[in-house]
CSV table of C-alpha atoms in Angstrom, one decimal:
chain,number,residue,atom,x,y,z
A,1,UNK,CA,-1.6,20.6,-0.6
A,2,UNK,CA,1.5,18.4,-1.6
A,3,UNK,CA,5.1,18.8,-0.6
A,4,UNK,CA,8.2,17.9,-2.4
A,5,UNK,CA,11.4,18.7,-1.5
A,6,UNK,CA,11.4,22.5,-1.2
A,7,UNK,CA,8.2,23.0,-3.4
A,8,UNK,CA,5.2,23.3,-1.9
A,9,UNK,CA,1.6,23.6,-3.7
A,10,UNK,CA,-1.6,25.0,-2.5
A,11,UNK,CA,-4.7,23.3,-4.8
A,12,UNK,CA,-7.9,25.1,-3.9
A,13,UNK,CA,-11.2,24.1,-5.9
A,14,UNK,CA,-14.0,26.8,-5.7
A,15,UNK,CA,-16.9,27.7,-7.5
A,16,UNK,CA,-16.9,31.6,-9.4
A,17,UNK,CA,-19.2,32.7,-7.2
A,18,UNK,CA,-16.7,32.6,-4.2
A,19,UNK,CA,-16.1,35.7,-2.4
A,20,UNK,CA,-13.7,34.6,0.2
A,21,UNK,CA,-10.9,32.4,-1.9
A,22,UNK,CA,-8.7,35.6,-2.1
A,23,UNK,CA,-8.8,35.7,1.8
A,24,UNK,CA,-8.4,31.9,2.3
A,25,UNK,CA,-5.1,31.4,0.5
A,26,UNK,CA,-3.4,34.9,1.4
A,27,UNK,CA,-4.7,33.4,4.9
A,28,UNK,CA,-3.0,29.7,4.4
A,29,UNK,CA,0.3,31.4,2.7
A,30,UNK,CA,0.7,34.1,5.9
A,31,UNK,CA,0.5,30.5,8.2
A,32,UNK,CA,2.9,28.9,5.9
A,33,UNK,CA,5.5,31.5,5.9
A,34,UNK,CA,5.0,31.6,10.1
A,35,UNK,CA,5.3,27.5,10.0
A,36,UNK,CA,8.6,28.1,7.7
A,37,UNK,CA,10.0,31.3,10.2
A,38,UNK,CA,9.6,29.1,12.6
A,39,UNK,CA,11.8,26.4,11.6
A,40,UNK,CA,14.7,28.3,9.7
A,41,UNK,CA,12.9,28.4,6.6
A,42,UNK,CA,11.9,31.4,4.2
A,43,UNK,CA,8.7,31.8,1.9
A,44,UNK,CA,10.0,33.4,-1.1
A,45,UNK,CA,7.6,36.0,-2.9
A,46,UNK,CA,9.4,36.0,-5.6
A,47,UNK,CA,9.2,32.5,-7.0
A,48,UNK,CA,5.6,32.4,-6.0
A,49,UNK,CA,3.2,31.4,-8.5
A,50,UNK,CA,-0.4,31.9,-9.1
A,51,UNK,CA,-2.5,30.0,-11.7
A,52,UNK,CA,-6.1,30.1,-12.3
A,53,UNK,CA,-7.8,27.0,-14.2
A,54,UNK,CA,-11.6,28.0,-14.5
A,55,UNK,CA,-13.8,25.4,-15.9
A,56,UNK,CA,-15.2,25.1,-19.4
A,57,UNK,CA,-17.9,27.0,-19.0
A,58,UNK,CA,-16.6,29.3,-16.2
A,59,UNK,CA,-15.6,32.9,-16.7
A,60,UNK,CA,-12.0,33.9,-16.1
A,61,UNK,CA,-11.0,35.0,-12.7
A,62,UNK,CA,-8.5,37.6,-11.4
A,63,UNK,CA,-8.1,36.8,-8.4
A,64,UNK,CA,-5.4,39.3,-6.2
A,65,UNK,CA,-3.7,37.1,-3.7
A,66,UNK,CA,-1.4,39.1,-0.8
A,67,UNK,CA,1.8,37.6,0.3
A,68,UNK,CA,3.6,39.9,3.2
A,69,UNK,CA,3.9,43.0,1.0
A,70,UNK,CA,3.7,41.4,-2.2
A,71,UNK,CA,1.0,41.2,-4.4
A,72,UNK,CA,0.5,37.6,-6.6
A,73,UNK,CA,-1.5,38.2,-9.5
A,74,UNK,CA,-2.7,35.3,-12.0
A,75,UNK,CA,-0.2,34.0,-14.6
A,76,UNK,CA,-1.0,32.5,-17.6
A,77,UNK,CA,1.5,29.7,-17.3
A,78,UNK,CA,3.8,28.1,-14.0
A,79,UNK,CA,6.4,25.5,-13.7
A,80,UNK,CA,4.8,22.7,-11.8
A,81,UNK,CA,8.1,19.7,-11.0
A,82,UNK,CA,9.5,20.7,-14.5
A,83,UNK,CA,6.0,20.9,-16.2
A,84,UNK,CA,4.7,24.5,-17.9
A,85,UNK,CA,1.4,24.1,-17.4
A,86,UNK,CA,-1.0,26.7,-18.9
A,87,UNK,CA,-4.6,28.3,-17.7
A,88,UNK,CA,-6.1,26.5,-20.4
A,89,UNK,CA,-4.3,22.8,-19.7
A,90,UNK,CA,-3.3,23.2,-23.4
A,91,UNK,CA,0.7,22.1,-22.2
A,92,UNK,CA,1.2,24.3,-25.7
A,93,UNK,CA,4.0,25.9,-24.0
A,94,UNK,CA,5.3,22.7,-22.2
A,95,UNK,CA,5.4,21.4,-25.5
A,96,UNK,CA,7.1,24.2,-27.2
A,97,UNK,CA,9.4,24.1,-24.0
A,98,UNK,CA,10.8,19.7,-24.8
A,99,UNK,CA,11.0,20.7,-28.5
A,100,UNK,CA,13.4,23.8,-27.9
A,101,UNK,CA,16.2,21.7,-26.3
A,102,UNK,CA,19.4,21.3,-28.1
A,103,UNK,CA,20.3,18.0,-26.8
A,104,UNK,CA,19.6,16.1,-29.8
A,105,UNK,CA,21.1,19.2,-32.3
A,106,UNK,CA,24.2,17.7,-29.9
A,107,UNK,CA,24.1,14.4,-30.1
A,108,UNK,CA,23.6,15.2,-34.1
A,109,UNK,CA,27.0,16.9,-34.5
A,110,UNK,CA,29.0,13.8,-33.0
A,111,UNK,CA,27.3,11.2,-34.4
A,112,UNK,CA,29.6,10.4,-37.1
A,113,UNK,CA,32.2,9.5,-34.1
A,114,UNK,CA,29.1,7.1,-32.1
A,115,UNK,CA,28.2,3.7,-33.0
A,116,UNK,CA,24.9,3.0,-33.6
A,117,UNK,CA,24.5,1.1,-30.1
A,118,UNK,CA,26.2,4.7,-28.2
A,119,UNK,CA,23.6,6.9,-30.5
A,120,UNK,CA,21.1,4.7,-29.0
A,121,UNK,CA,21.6,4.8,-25.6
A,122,UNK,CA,22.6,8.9,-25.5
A,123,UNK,CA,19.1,9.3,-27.1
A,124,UNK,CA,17.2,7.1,-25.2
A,125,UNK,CA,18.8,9.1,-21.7
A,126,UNK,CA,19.5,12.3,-22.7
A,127,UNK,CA,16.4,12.8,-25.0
A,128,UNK,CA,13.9,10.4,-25.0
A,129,UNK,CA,14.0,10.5,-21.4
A,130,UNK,CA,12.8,14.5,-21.3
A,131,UNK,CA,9.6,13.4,-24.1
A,132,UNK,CA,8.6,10.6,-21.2
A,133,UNK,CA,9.0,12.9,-18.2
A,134,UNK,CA,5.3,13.5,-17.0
A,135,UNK,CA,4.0,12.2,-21.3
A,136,UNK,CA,0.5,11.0,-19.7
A,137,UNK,CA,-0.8,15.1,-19.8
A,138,UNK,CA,-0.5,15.5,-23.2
A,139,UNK,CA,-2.5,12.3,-23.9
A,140,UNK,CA,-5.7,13.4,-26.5
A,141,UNK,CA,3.4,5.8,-36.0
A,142,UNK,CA,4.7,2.6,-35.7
A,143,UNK,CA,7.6,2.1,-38.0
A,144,UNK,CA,10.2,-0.9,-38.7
A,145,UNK,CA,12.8,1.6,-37.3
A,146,UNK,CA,10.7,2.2,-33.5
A,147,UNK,CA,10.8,-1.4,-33.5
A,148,UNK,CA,13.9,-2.4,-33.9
A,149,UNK,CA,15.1,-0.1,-31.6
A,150,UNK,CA,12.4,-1.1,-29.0
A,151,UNK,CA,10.8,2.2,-29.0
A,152,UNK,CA,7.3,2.8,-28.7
A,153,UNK,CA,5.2,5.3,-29.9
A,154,UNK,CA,4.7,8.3,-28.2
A,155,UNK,CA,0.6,7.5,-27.7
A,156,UNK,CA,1.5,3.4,-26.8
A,157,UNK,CA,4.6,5.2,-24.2
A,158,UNK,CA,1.7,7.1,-22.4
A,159,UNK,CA,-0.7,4.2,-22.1
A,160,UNK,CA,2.2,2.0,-20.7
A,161,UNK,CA,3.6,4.6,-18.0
A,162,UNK,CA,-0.2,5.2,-17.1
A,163,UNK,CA,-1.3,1.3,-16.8
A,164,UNK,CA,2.3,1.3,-14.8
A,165,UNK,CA,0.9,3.5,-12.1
A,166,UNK,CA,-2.3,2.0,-12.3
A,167,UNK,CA,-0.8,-1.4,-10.9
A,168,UNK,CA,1.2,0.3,-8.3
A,169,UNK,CA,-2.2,1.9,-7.3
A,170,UNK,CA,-3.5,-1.3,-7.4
A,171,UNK,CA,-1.4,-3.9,-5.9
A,172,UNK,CA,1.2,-1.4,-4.0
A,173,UNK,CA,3.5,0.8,-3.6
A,174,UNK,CA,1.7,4.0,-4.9
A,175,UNK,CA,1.3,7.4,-2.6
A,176,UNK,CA,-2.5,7.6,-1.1
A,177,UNK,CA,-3.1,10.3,-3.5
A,178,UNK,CA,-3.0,8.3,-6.4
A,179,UNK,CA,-4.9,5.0,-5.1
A,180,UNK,CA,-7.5,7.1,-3.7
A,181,UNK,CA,-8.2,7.3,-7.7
A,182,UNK,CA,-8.9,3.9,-8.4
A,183,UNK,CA,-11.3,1.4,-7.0
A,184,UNK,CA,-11.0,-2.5,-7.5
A,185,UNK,CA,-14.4,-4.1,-8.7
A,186,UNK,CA,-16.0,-6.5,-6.0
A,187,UNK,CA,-18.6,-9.3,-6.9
A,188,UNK,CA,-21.2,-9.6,-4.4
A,189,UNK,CA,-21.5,-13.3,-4.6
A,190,UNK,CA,-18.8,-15.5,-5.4
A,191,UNK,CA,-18.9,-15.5,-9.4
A,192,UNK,CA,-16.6,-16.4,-12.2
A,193,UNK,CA,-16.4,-12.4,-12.7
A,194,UNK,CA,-15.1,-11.4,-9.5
A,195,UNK,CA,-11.4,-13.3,-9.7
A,196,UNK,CA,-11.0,-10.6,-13.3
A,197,UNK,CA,-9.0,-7.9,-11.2
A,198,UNK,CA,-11.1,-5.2,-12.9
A,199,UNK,CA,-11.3,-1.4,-12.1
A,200,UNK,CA,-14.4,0.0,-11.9
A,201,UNK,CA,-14.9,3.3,-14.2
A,202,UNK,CA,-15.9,6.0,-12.7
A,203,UNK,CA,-19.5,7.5,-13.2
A,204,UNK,CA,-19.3,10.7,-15.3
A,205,UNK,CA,-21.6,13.2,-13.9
A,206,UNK,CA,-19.9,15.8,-15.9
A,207,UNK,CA,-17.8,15.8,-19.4
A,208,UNK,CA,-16.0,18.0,-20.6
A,209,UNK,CA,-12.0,18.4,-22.0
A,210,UNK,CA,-10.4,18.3,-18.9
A,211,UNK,CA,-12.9,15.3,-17.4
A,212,UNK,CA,-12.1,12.8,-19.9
A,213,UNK,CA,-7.8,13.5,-19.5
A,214,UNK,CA,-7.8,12.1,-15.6
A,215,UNK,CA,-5.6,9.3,-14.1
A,216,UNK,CA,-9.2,7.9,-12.6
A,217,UNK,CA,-11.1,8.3,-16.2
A,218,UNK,CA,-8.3,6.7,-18.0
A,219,UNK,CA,-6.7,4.3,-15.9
A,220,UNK,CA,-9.8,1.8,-15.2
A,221,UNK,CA,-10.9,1.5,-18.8
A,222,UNK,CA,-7.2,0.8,-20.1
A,223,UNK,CA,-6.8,-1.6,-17.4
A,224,UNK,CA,-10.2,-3.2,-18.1
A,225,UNK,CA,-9.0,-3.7,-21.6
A,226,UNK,CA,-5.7,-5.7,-20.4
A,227,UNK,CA,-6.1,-9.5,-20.9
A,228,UNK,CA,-6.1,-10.9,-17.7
A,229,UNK,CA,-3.1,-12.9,-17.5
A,230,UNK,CA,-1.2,-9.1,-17.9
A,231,UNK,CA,-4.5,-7.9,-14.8
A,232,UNK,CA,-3.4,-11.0,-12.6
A,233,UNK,CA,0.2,-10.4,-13.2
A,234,UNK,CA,2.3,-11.3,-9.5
A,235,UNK,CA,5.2,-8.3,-9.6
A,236,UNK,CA,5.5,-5.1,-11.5
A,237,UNK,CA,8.9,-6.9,-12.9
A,238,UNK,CA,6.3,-9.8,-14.8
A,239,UNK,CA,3.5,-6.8,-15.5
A,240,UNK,CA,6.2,-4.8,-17.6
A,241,UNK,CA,7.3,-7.8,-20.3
């Protein structure tokens, strides 16, 4: 499970042939909401979310979960920390949910009265900001203008702020959870190999659309592609230029 703030999720990983998942949550959400009575707190049914994610080649599940008198029943999409994330880890709907904002139509109408420095920076924090939020899940053009403006590309943006997390996860400070994810290489012997701060990728038992997306699939093999004055790099601060 993870906590932030006043969210709290319950991640269960089970095979379709499990009889007893329906029991085990309704099970953990009834000790929850006696953990939360307990301390002042309230579960609230009603902004309770249920979301299925079978595998690729695993049927559909609909799974009935019971939460005091409430039934939870499978939905096809939840808000996860401002993401919509689907049953099919499409982010179709996440993506139709950035592109429906008006900010920009805003910025649009006044930007007669904005130098081209203000329209810059309103863009960059109003807008660009919101396409950045949590960019590395929909990972599957360079023009004169991005450049000038010091913008990268929307595919370069998601390699950076992955790579980013992959040298907190490396060097510190990253939550447990994500440097669980990554493992350093280690020589053996004392070779010219073992001072290249590599990551070792991960062996791929399975593939599949989903396998080929993770932090621990994608993080080593950009890292290992890094030259290694940017691998070797002392402080985020000198990583970053």
């Amino acid at each position: 499970y993870h906590c932030y703030a006043n969210d709290t999720q319950l991640i269960f990983s089970f095979p379709p042939s499990d009889t007893t998942v329906s029991a085990r949550i309704s099970t953990c959400l009834s000790d929850i909401s006696l953990w939360m009575s307990a301390h002042q707190l309230k579960l609230n049914p009603c902004k309770t979310e249920l979301l299925i994610i079978p595998g690729d080649s695993s049927p559909g599940q609909d799974l009935q979960i019971t939460l005091h008198d409430s039934l939870l029943s499978p939905s096809a999409t939840a808000c996860n920390l401002g993401v919509t994330m689907d049953n099919k880890l499409s982010f179709f709907p996440h993506v139709a949910n950035v592109a429906c904002r008006f900010l920009l139509y805003n910025i649009r109408r006044i930007r007669q009265f904005l130098s081209i420095q203000a329209a810059q920076v309103l863009v960059q924090s109003l807008v660009i900001s919101r396409l950045d939020y949590c960019s590395s899940l929909l990972f599957s053009h360079t023009t004169p203008l991005l450049r000038s403006l010091h913008w990268l590309p929307v595919a370069a943006r998601i390699r950076f702020k992955t790579l980013m997390l992959a040298y907190k996860a490396k060097n510190g400070p990253a939550p447990s959870y994500l440097s669980d994810l990554i493992t350093s290489r280690t020589a053996p012997r004392c070779l010219r190999s073992s001072s290249t701060a590599r990551l070792v990728p991960p062996s791929l038992r399975m593939r599949g659309k989903y396998i080929l997306r993770l932090f621990s699939v994608l993080a080593p093999r950009w890292w290992n592609e890094l030259p290694l004055d940017v691998r070797t790099a002392e402080s985020l601060i000198i990583f970053k230029r």
